[in-house]
Amino acid sequence: MRFLALDKLINLEDGYRRRFKIDSLDLILAKEGVEIFAFGAVCPHQEQSLDDALIEEDVVYCPRHNFGFSLRSGAHVEGFCSALPVYVVHYEGNEVGVLIDR
Ligand code: FES
C-alpha cells in the first residue's frame, strides 16, 4: 500500500467536499463533523455523480435514486446494489490522503 496525499489537513473543515481524479482513481474526500471519508465519486447503480450527495451517519445517499452506501464498507444499505468503493483515509505529517494498492 502507498500513501496518496490529497490535501492539507488544515483545509478540511466540517462540510469539506472535494473530488479528485488521479490516474484511474475518481474519488471524493469529505469531512462531516469530525469524520473524514474517502469514497468513489460515481454511484455504482447508474453512475450518478456523488459530488453533492448527502452524508448522514456514515452513509452517503445518491441524489438520483436515494440509494444509501456505507462509508465504512461501501455496501449498499438495502443490499441489492453493487458496493461503492471506499478508501482508507490516512495521515502523514500535515497531509491527509488515502492508502492505495499501487
Ligand atoms: S444512480 Fe445512484 S441510486 Fe441510482
Coordinates of C-alpha atoms and ligand atoms in Angstrom, one line a residue:
M1 CA 0.0 0.0 0.0
R2 CA 1.2 3.5 -0.6
F3 CA 0.0 6.8 0.6
L4 CA -1.6 9.1 -1.9
A5 CA -1.7 12.6 -0.4
L6 CA -4.8 14.6 -1.4
D7 CA -4.9 17.8 0.7
K8 CA -3.5 19.6 3.7
L9 CA -5.3 18.6 7.0
I10 CA -5.8 22.3 7.8
N11 CA -8.1 22.6 4.8
L12 CA -10.6 20.0 6.0
E13 CA -13.3 21.9 7.8
D14 CA -16.7 20.4 8.6
G15 CA -18.6 20.1 5.4
Y16 CA -15.4 19.9 3.2
R17 CA -16.0 18.0 0.0
R18 CA -13.6 17.8 -2.9
R19 CA -13.4 15.4 -5.9
F20 CA -10.0 14.1 -7.1
K21 CA -9.3 12.4 -10.4
I22 CA -5.8 10.9 -10.3
D23 CA -4.9 8.3 -12.9
S24 CA -7.7 5.7 -12.8
L25 CA -8.9 6.9 -9.4
D26 CA -12.0 9.1 -9.2
L27 CA -12.9 9.8 -5.5
I28 CA -14.3 12.2 -3.1
L29 CA -12.7 13.3 0.1
A30 CA -15.3 14.6 2.6
K31 CA -15.4 15.7 6.2
E32 CA -18.7 15.5 8.2
G33 CA -18.4 16.6 11.8
V34 CA -15.1 15.0 12.9
E35 CA -15.2 12.1 10.4
I36 CA -13.2 12.1 7.2
F37 CA -14.3 9.8 4.4
A38 CA -12.9 8.9 1.0
F39 CA -15.2 7.2 -1.5
G40 CA -15.9 6.6 -5.1
A41 CA -17.2 9.7 -6.9
V42 CA -19.7 7.8 -9.0
C43 CA -22.7 5.8 -7.9
P44 CA -22.4 2.1 -8.8
H45 CA -26.1 2.0 -9.7
Q46 CA -26.3 4.3 -12.7
E47 CA -23.2 6.3 -12.5
Q48 CA -24.7 9.4 -10.9
S49 CA -22.0 11.8 -9.6
L50 CA -21.9 11.8 -5.8
D51 CA -20.3 15.3 -5.6
D52 CA -23.3 16.8 -3.8
A53 CA -24.6 13.6 -2.2
L54 CA -26.0 13.8 1.3
I55 CA -23.9 12.1 4.1
E56 CA -25.7 11.1 7.3
E57 CA -24.3 8.9 10.0
D58 CA -21.6 7.1 7.9
V59 CA -23.9 6.6 4.9
V60 CA -23.8 8.5 1.6
Y61 CA -27.1 8.8 -0.3
C62 CA -27.1 9.0 -4.1
P63 CA -29.1 12.0 -5.2
R64 CA -30.7 10.2 -8.2
H65 CA -32.5 7.2 -6.6
N66 CA -31.5 7.8 -2.9
F67 CA -29.6 4.5 -2.5
G68 CA -27.5 4.6 0.6
F69 CA -24.0 3.2 0.8
S70 CA -22.0 2.6 3.9
L71 CA -18.9 4.8 4.1
R72 CA -17.3 2.1 6.3
S73 CA -17.7 -0.9 4.0
G74 CA -19.1 0.6 0.7
A75 CA -22.0 -1.8 0.9
H76 CA -25.4 -0.8 -0.3
V77 CA -27.7 -0.4 2.7
E78 CA -30.6 -2.4 1.2
G79 CA -28.2 -5.0 -0.1
F80 CA -29.2 -5.3 -3.7
C81 CA -26.8 -3.0 -5.5
S82 CA -23.1 -3.2 -6.1
A83 CA -20.8 -1.7 -3.5
L84 CA -19.4 1.8 -3.7
P85 CA -15.6 1.9 -3.5
V86 CA -14.4 3.2 -0.2
Y87 CA -10.8 4.1 0.7
V88 CA -8.7 4.0 3.9
V89 CA -8.1 7.6 5.0
H90 CA -4.5 8.1 6.1
Y91 CA -2.5 11.0 7.5
E92 CA 1.2 11.8 7.1
G93 CA 2.5 14.9 8.7
N94 CA 0.1 17.7 7.9
E95 CA -1.4 15.9 4.9
V96 CA -4.4 13.7 4.5
G97 CA -5.0 11.2 1.8
V98 CA -5.7 7.5 1.1
L99 CA -3.9 4.2 1.0
I100 CA -3.9 2.6 -2.4
D101 CA -2.6 -0.7 -3.7
R102 CA -0.2 0.5 -6.2
Ligands
FES1 S1 -27.9 6.3 -9.8 FE1 -27.4 6.3 -7.7 S2 -29.0 5.3 -6.8 FE2 -29.5 5.2 -8.9

